[in-house]
Short mmCIF file of C-alpha atoms in Angstrom, two decimals:
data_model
loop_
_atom_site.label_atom_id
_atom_site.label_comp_id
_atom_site.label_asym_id
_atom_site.label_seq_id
_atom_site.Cartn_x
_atom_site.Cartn_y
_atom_site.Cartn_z
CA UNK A 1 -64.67 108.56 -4.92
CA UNK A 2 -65.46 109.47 -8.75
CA UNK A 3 -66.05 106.44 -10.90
CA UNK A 4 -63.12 105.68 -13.69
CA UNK A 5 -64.41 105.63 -17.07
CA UNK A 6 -61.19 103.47 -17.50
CA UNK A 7 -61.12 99.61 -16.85
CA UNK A 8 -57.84 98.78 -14.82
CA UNK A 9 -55.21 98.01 -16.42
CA UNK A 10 -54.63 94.15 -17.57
CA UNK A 11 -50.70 93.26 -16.64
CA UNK A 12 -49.29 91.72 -19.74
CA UNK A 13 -45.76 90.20 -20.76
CA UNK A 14 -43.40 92.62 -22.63
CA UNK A 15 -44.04 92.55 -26.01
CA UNK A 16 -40.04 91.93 -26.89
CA UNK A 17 -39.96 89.51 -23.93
CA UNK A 18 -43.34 87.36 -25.12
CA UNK A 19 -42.84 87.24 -29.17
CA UNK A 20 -40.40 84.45 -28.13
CA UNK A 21 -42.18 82.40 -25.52
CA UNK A 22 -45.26 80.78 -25.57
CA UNK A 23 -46.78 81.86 -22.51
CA UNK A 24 -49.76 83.23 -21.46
CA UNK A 25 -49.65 87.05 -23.32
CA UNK A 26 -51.80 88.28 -19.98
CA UNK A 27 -51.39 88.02 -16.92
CA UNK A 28 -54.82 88.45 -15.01
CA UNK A 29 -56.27 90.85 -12.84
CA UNK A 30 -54.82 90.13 -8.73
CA UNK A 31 -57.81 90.26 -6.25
CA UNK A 32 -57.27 93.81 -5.53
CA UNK A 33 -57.45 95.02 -9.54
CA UNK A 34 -60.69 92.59 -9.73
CA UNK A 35 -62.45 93.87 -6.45
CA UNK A 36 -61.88 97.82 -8.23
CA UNK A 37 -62.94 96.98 -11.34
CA UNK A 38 -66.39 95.50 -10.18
CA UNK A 39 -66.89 98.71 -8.01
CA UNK A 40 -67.46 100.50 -11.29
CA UNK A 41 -70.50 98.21 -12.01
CA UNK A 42 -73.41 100.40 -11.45
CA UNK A 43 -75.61 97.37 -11.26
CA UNK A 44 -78.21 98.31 -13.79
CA UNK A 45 -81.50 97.34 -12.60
CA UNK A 46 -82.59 95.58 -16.19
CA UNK A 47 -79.04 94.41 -16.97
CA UNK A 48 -78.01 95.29 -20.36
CA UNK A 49 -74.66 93.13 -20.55
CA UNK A 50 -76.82 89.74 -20.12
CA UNK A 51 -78.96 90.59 -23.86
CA UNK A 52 -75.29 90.22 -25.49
CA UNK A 53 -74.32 87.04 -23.36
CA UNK A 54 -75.34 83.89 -25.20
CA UNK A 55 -75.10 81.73 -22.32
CA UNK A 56 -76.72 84.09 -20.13
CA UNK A 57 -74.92 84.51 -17.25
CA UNK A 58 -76.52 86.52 -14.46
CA UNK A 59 -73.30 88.80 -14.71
CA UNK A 60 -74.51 92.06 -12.13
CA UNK A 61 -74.85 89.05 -9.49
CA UNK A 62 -71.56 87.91 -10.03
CA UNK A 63 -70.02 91.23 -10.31
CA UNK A 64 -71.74 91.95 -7.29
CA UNK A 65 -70.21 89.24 -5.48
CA UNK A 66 -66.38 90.13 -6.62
CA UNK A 67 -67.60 93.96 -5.10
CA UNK A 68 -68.40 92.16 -1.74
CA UNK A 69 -65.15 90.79 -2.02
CA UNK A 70 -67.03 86.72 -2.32
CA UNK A 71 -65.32 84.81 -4.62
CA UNK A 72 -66.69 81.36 -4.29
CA UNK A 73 -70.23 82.98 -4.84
CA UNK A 74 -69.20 84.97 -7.82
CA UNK A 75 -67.71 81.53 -9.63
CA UNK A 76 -70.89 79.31 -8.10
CA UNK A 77 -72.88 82.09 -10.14
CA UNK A 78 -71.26 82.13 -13.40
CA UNK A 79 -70.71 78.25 -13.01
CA UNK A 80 -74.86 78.04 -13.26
CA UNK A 81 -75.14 78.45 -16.56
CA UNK A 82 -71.29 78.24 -18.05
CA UNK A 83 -68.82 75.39 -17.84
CA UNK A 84 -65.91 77.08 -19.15
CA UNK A 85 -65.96 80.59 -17.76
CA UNK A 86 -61.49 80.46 -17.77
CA UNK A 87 -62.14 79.56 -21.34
CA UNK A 88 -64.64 82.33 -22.09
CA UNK A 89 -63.38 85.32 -19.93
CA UNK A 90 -59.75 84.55 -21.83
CA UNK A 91 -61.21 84.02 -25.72
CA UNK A 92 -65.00 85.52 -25.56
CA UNK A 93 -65.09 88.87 -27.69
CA UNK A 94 -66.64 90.48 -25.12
CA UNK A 95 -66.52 93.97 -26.85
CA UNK A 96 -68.91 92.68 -29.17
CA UNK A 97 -71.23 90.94 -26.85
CA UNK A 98 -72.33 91.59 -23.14
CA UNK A 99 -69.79 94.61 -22.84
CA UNK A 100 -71.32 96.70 -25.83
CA UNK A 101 -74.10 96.73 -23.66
CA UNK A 102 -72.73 98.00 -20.89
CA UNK A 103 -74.03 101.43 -19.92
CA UNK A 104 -70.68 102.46 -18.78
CA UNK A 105 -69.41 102.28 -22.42
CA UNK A 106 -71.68 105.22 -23.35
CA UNK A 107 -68.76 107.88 -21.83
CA UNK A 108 -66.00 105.23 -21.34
CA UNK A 109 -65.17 102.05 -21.14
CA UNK A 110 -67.21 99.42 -20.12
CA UNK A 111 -66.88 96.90 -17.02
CA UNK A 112 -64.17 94.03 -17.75
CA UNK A 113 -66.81 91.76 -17.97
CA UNK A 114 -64.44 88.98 -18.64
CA UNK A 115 -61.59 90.05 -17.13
CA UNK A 116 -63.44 89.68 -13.75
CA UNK A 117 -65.00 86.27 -15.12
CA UNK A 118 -61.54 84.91 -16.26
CA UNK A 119 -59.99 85.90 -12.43
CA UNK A 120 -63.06 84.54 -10.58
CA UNK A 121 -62.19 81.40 -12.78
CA UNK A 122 -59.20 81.41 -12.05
CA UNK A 123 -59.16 81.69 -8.16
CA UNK A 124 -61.94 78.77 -8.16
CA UNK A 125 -58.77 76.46 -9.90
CA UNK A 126 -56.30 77.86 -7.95
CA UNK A 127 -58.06 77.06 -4.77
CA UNK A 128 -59.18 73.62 -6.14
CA UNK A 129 -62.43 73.35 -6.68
CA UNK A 130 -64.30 70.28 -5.48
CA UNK A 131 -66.90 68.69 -8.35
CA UNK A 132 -69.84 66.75 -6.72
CA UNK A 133 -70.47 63.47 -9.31
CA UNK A 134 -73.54 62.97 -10.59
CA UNK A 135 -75.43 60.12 -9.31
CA UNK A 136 -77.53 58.28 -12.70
CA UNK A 137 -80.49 56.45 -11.80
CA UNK A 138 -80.34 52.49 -12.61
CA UNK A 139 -82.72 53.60 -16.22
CA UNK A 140 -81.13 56.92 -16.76
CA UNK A 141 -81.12 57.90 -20.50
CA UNK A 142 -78.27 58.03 -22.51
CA UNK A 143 -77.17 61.03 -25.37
CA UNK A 144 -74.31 60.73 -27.73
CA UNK A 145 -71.98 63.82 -27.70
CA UNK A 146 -70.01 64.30 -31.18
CA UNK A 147 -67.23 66.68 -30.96
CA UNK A 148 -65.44 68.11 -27.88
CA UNK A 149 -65.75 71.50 -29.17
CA UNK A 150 -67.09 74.32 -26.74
CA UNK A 151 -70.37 73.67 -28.27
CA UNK A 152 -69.71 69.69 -27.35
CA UNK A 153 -68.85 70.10 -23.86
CA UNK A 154 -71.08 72.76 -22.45
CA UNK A 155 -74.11 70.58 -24.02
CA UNK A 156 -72.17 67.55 -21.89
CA UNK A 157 -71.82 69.93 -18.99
CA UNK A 158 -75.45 71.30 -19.18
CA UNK A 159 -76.60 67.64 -20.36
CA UNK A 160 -74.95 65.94 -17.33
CA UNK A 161 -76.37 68.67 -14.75
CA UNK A 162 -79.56 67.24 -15.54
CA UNK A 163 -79.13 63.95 -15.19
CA UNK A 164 -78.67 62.09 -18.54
CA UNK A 165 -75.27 59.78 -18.99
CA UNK A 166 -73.42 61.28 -21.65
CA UNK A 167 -71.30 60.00 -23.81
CA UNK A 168 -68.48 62.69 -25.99
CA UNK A 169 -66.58 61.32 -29.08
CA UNK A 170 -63.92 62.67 -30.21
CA UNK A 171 -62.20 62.69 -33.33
CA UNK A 172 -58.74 63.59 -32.42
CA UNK A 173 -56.56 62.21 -30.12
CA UNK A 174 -57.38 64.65 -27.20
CA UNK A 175 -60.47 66.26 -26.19
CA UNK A 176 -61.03 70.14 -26.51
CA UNK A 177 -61.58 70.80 -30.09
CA UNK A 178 -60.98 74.55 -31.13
CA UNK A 179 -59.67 75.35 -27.98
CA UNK A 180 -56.93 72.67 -27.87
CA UNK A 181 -56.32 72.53 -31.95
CA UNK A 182 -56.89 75.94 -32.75
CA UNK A 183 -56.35 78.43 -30.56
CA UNK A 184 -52.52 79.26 -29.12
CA UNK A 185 -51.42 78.69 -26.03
CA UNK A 186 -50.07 81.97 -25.34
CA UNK A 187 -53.51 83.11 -25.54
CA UNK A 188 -55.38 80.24 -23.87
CA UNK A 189 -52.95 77.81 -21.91
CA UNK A 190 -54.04 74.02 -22.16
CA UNK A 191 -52.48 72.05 -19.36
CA UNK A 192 -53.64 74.70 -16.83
CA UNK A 193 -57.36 76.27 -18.31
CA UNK A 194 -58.59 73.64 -21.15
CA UNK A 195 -57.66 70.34 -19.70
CA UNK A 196 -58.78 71.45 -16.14
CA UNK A 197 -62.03 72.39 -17.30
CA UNK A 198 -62.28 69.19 -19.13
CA UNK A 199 -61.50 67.17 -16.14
CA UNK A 200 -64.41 69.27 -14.03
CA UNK A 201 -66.74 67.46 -16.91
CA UNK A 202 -64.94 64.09 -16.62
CA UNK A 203 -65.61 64.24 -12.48
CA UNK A 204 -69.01 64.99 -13.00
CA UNK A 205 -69.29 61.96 -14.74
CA UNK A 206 -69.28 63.15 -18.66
CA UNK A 207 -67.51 60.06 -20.47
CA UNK A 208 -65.58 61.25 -23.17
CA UNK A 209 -63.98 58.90 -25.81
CA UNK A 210 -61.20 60.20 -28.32
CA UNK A 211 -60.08 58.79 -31.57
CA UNK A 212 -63.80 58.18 -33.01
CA UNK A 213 -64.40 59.79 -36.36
CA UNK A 214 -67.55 60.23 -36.90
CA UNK A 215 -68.89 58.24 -40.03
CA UNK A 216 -65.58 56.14 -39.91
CA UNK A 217 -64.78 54.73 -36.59
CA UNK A 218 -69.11 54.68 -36.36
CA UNK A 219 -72.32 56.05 -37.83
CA UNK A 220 -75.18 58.06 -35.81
CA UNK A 221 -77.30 55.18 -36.57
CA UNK A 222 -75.32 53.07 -35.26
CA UNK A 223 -75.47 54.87 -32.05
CA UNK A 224 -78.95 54.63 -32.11
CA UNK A 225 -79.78 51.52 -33.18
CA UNK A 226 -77.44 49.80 -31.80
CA UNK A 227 -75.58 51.43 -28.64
CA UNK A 228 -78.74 52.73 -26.77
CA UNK A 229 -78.64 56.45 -27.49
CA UNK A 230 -81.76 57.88 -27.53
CA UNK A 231 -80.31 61.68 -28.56
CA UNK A 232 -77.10 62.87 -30.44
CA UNK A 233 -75.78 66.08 -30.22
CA UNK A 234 -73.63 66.66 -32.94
CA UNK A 235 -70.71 69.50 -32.27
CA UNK A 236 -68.22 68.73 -34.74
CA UNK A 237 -67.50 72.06 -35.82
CA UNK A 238 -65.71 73.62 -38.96
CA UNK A 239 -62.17 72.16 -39.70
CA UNK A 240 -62.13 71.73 -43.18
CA UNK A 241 -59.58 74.42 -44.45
CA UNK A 242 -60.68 76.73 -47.31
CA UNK A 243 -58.22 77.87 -50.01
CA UNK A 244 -58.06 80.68 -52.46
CA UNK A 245 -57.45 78.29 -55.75
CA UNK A 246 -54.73 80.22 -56.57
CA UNK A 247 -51.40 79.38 -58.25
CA UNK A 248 -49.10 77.73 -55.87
CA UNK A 249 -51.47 76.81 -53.46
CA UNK A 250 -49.67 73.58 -54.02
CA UNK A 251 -46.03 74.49 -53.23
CA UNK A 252 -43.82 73.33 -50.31
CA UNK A 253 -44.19 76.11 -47.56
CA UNK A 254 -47.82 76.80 -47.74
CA UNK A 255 -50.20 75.61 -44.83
CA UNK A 256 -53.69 76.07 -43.93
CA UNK A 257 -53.71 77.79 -40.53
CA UNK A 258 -55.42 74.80 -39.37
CA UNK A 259 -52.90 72.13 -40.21
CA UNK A 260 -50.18 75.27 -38.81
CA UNK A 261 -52.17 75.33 -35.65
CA UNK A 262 -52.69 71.71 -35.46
CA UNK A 263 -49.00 70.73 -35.27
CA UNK A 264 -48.10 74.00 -32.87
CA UNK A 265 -50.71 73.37 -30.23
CA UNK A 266 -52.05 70.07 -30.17
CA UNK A 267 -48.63 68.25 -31.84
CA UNK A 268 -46.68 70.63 -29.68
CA UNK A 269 -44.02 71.27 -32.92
CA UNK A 270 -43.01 74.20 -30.75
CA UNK A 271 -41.03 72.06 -28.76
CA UNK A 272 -39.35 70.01 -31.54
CA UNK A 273 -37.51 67.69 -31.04
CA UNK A 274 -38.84 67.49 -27.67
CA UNK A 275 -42.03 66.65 -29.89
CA UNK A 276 -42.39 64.19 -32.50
CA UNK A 277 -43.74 67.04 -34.80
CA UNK A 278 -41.69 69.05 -36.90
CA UNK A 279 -42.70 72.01 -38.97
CA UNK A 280 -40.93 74.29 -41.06
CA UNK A 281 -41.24 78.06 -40.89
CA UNK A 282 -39.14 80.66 -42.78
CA UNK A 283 -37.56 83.76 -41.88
CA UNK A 284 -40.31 85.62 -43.37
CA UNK A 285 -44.14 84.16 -43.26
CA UNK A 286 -47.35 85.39 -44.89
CA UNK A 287 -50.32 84.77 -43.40
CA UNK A 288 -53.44 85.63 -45.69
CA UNK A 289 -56.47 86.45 -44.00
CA UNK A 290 -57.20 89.13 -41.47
CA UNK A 291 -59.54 87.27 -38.93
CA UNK A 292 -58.55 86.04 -35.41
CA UNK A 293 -57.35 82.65 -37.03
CA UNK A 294 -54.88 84.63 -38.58
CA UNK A 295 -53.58 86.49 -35.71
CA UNK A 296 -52.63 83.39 -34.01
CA UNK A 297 -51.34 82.35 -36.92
CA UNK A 298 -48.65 85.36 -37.43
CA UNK A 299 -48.22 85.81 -34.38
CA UNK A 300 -47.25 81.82 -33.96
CA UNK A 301 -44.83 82.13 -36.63
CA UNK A 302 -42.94 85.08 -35.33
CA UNK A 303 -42.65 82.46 -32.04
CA UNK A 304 -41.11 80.14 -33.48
CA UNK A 305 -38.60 81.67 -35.28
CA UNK A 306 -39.55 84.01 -38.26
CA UNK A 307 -37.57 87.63 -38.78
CA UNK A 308 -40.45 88.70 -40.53
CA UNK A 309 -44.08 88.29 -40.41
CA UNK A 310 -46.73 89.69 -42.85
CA UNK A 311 -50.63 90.14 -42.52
CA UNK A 312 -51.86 90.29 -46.41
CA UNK A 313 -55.28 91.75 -46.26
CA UNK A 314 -57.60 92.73 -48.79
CA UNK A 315 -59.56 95.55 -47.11
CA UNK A 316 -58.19 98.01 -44.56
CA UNK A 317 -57.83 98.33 -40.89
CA UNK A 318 -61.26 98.96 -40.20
CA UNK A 319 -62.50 95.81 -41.80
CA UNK A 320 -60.39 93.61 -39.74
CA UNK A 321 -62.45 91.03 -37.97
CA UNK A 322 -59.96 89.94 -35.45
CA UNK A 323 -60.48 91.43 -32.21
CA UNK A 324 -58.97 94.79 -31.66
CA UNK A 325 -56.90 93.58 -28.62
CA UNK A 326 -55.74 90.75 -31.31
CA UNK A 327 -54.80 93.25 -33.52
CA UNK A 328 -53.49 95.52 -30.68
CA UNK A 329 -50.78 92.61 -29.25
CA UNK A 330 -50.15 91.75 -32.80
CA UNK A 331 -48.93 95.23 -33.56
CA UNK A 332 -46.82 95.54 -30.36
CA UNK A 333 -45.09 92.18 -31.38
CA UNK A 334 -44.26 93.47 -34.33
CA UNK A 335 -46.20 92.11 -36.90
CA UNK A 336 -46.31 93.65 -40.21
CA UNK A 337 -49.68 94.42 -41.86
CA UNK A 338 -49.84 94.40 -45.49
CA UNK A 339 -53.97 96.08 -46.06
CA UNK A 340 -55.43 96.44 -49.16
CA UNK A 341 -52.96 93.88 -50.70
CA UNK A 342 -54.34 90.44 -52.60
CA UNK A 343 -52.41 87.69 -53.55
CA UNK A 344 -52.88 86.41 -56.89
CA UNK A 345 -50.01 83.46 -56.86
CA UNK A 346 -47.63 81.69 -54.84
CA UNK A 347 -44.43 81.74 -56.65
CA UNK A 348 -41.72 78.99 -56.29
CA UNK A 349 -37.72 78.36 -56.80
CA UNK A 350 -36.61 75.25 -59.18
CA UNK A 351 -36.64 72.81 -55.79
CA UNK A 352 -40.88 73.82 -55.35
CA UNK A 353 -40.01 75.79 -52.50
CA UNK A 354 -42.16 78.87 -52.00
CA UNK A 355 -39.74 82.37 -52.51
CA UNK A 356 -42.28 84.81 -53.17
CA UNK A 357 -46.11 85.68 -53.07
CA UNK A 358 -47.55 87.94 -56.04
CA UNK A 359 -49.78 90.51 -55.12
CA UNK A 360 -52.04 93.17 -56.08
CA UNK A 361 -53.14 96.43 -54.23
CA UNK A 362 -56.91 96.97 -53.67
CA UNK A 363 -59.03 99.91 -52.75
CA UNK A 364 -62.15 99.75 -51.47
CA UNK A 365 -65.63 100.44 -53.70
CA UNK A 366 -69.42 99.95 -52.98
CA UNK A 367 -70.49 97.83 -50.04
CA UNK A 368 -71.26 94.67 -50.51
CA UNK A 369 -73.67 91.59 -49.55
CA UNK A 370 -72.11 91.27 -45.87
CA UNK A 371 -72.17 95.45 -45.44
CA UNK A 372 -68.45 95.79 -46.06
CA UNK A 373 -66.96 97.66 -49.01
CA UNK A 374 -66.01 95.53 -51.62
CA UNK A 375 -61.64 95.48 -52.29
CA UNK A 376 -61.35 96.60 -56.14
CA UNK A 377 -58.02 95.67 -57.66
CA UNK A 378 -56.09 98.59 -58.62
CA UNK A 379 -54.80 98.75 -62.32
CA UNK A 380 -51.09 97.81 -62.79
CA UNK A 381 -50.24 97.24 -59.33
CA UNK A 382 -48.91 93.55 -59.15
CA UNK A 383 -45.74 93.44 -57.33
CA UNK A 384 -43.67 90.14 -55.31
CA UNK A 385 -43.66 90.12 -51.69
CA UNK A 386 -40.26 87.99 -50.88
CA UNK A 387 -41.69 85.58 -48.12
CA UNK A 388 -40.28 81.86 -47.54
CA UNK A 389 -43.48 80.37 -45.91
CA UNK A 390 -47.45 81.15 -46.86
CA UNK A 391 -50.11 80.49 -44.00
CA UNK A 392 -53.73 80.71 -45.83
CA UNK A 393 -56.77 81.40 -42.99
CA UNK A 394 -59.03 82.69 -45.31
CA UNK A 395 -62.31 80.45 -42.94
CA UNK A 396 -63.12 76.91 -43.18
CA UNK A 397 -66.17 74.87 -43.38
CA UNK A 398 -67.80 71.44 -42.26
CA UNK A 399 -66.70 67.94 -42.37
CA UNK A 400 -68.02 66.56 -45.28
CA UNK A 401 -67.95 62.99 -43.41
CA UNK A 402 -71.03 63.50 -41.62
CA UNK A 403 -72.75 63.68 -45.34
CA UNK A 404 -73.17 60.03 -45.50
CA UNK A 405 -76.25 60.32 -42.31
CA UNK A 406 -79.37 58.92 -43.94
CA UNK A 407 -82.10 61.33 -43.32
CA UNK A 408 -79.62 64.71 -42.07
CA UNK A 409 -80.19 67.26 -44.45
CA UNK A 410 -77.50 69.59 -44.98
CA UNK A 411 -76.93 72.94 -46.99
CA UNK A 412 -74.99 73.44 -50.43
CA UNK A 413 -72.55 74.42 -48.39
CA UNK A 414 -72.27 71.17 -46.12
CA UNK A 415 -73.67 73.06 -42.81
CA UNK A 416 -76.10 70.70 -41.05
CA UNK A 417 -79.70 72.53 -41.54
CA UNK A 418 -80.94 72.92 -37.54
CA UNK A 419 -83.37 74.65 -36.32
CA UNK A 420 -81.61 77.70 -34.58
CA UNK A 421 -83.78 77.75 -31.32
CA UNK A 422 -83.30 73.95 -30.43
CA UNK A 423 -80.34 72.79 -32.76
CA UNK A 424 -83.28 69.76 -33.70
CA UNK A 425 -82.39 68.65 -36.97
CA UNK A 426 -84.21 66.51 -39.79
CA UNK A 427 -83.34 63.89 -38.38
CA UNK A 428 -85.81 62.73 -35.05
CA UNK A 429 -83.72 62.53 -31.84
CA UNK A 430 -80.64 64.11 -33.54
CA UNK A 431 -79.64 67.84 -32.90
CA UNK A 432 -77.14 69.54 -34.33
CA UNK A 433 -75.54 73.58 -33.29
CA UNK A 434 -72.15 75.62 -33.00
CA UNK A 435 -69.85 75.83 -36.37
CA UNK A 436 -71.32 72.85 -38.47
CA UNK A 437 -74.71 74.49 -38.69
CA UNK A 438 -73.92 78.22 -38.73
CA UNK A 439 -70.04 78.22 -40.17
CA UNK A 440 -67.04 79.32 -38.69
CA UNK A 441 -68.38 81.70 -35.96
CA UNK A 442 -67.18 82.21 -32.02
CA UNK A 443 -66.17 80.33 -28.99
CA UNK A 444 -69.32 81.70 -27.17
CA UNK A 445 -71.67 81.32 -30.05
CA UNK A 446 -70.92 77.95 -30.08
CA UNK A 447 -71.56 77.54 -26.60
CA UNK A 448 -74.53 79.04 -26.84
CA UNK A 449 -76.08 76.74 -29.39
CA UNK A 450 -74.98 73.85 -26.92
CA UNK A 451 -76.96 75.29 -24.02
CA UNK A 452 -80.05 75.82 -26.53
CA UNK A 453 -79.52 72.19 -27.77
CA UNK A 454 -79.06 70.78 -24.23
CA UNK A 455 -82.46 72.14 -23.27
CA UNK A 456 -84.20 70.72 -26.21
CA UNK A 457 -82.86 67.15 -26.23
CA UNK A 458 -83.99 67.48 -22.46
CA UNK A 459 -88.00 68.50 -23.02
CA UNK A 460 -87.41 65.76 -26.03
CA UNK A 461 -86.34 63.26 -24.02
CA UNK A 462 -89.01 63.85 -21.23
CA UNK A 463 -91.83 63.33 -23.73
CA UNK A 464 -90.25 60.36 -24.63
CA UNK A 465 -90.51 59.30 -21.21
CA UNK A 466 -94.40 60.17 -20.62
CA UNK A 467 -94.84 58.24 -23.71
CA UNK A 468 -93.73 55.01 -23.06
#
């Protein structure tokens, strides 16, 4: 049998059928589609896709166990090293990490690296899967977990693994971060991926406490001085929402993404007045910004009501960073993508309602800092956009609450300054990775930096231990 170039097909709702439901957008591979698509692993003897995984998973051996048909083995394997593998075989831009390196890709496409991860996940849950608890010895050592962010837990995860009680506070009223806040549930479902994986962590024996703000509710000093934790691991990402200090920012109508994503998927305004949380959305919604944050965003709107949804992007197609099967199932919904368009204001009617967002078009000049082409405003090109609603996910930065730690030094732009091997800060016995030391990045980045940090509070914590 001749090996397809092609990965197998994902099943997917109908684009008509999904724009109006909140449900999962794919479906998942059955055994039969994941069992074919790790046949066309060649298993590479030096393993390409693992340089482009950043929490190294040993991905030809679990491949290799899907090919044999051995489920439990393929999910024991990934489960080594990653505590959220439904989370990261749904949300993980694979294309740009341990697929690119696939050598498949070089005529075709590559493996469905996370396809296969995501059903192997999947199965494990379906099946139940039984979590052994960790036993902690009578002294064991205790480390201070802030945020709940995939950074937070897979530091917990990795953390807990190796014997230390820890400890996760939480900000919000429920654990997850990002992935319960931020990202939709028609592309990562909470009750049945987030919360599960969540509760793996709790049955291990990972405490995690919710409605603690960080330099409010307590300090990191505090938590060392006075509470008995001899590491902290701060996680607490980037969810302070950026704006483009335009005209009209101000107007009734106009959200940051995150305060729009907030109230759809943690406040569950979807269901209102099921839910407590209402929010209003117009018939036809801008969303500025042309990132993944943005996707969700239109794509949000257009479920919960809008006629009309616009993507207003400064550069063109090929400078989108959302991922291209973002993109792809934003297109099929029918999404409308306004490229090479700025806006300049946010206009309003007499009752400071929004009506209208002035634009300008762009074209695209010399490259600039970040490699891109820089978006040149074209002469005499203004023109109004009728829209109802404005959704602004232009990026967002750090907390700026964390600012009052004595001794944490931090960047102009508020990022916590870590060192990007260990996530060791300024600070002794405090670490710091994912979003609020490197910015708004990815879902596997972030875990990444929580694996690094996990191993470093560990050797740190051992020489404490030979030292006393």
């Amino acid at each position: 049998m001749s090996l397809s170039l092609n990965k197998h097909k994902m099943p997917e709702q109908d684009p008509k059928v999904r724009a109006k439901n909140f449900e999962e957008v794919t479906l998942g591979y059955s055994h039969e589609d994941a069992v074919n698509e790790a046949k066309r692993c060649l298993n590479c003897k030096h393993a390409p896709c693992r340089q482009g995984c950043p929490v190294q998973v040993d991905i030809p051996a679990f491949i290799k166990h899907l090919k044999d048909g051995d489920v439990d083995s393929a999910i024991s394997t990934i489960k080594n090293v990653n505590s959220l593998p439904a989370v990261c075989g749904r949300v993980c831009p694979q294309e740009e990490q341990c697929e690119k390196h696939c050598v498949l890709a070089k005529k075709g496409e590559s493996v469905g690296i996370g396809r296969l991860e995501r059903y192997a996940a999947d199965y494990a849950r379906s099946k139940g899967e039984e979590i052994t608890p960790i036993e902690f010895a009578p002294d064991v050592q205790k480390v201070a977990v802030i945020g709940s962010g995939p950074a937070g837990l897979t530091a917990a995860g990795d953390l807990a693994k190796l014997g230390y009680k820890v400890t996760v506070f939480e900000a919000l009223h429920a654990p997850g971060g990002v992935l319960i806040y931020g990202i939709p549930e028609f592309r990562l479902p909470k009750e049945a991926v987030v919360k599960a994986e969540i509760d793996n962590l709790r049955k291990m024996g990972v405490e995690i406490v919710v409605n603690a703000v960080a330099g409010k509710t307590f300090t990191i000093d505090e938590l060392m001085e006075e509470e008995g934790y001899e590491a902290v691991f701060i996680a607490t990402g980037a969810g302070l929402p950026y704006f483009m200090g335009i005209p009209g920012e101000n107007l009734n109508g106009v959200y940051a993404a995150n305060e729009f994503l907030t109230r759809c998927n943690l406040m569950k305004a979807y269901k209102f007045p099921n839910s407590g949380t209402p929010i209003h959305v117009g018939k036809k919604v801008a969303v500025v910004g042309g990132g993944n944050v943005a996707m969700d965003a239109a794509r949000t709107a257009l479920r919960l009501g809008a006629d009309n949804v616009y993507i207003v992007y400064r550069r063109s197609e090929a400078e989108l960073p959302a991922r291209l099967e973002e993109i792809h199932h934003a297109k099929e919904e029918g999404i409308e993508f306004q490229l090479l368009t700025n806006p300049i204001a946010v206009l309003g009617d007499e009752q400071g309602w929004v009506r209208a967002i002035q634009c300008v078009k762009m074209e695209l000049g010399e490259p600039d800092a970040s490699g891109r082409r820089r978006p040149v405003e074209l002469a005499d090109s203004e023109f109004e956009l009728e829209v109802d609603s404005v959704v602004i996910a232009i990026g967002q930065g750090p907390n700026p609450l964390l600012s009052t730690t004595k001794g944490l030094d931090m960047n102009k732009r508020g990022n916590i300054i870590a060192d990007p091997e260990t996530g060791a800060t300024s600070k002794p016995g405090v670490f710091a990775g994912g979003d609020i030391v490197t910015g708004a990045a990815t879902v596997i980045l972030a875990m990444g930096a929580g694996k690094k940090a996990a191993a470093a509070i560990d050797k740190y914590l051992a020489e404490k231990r030979a030292n006393k």
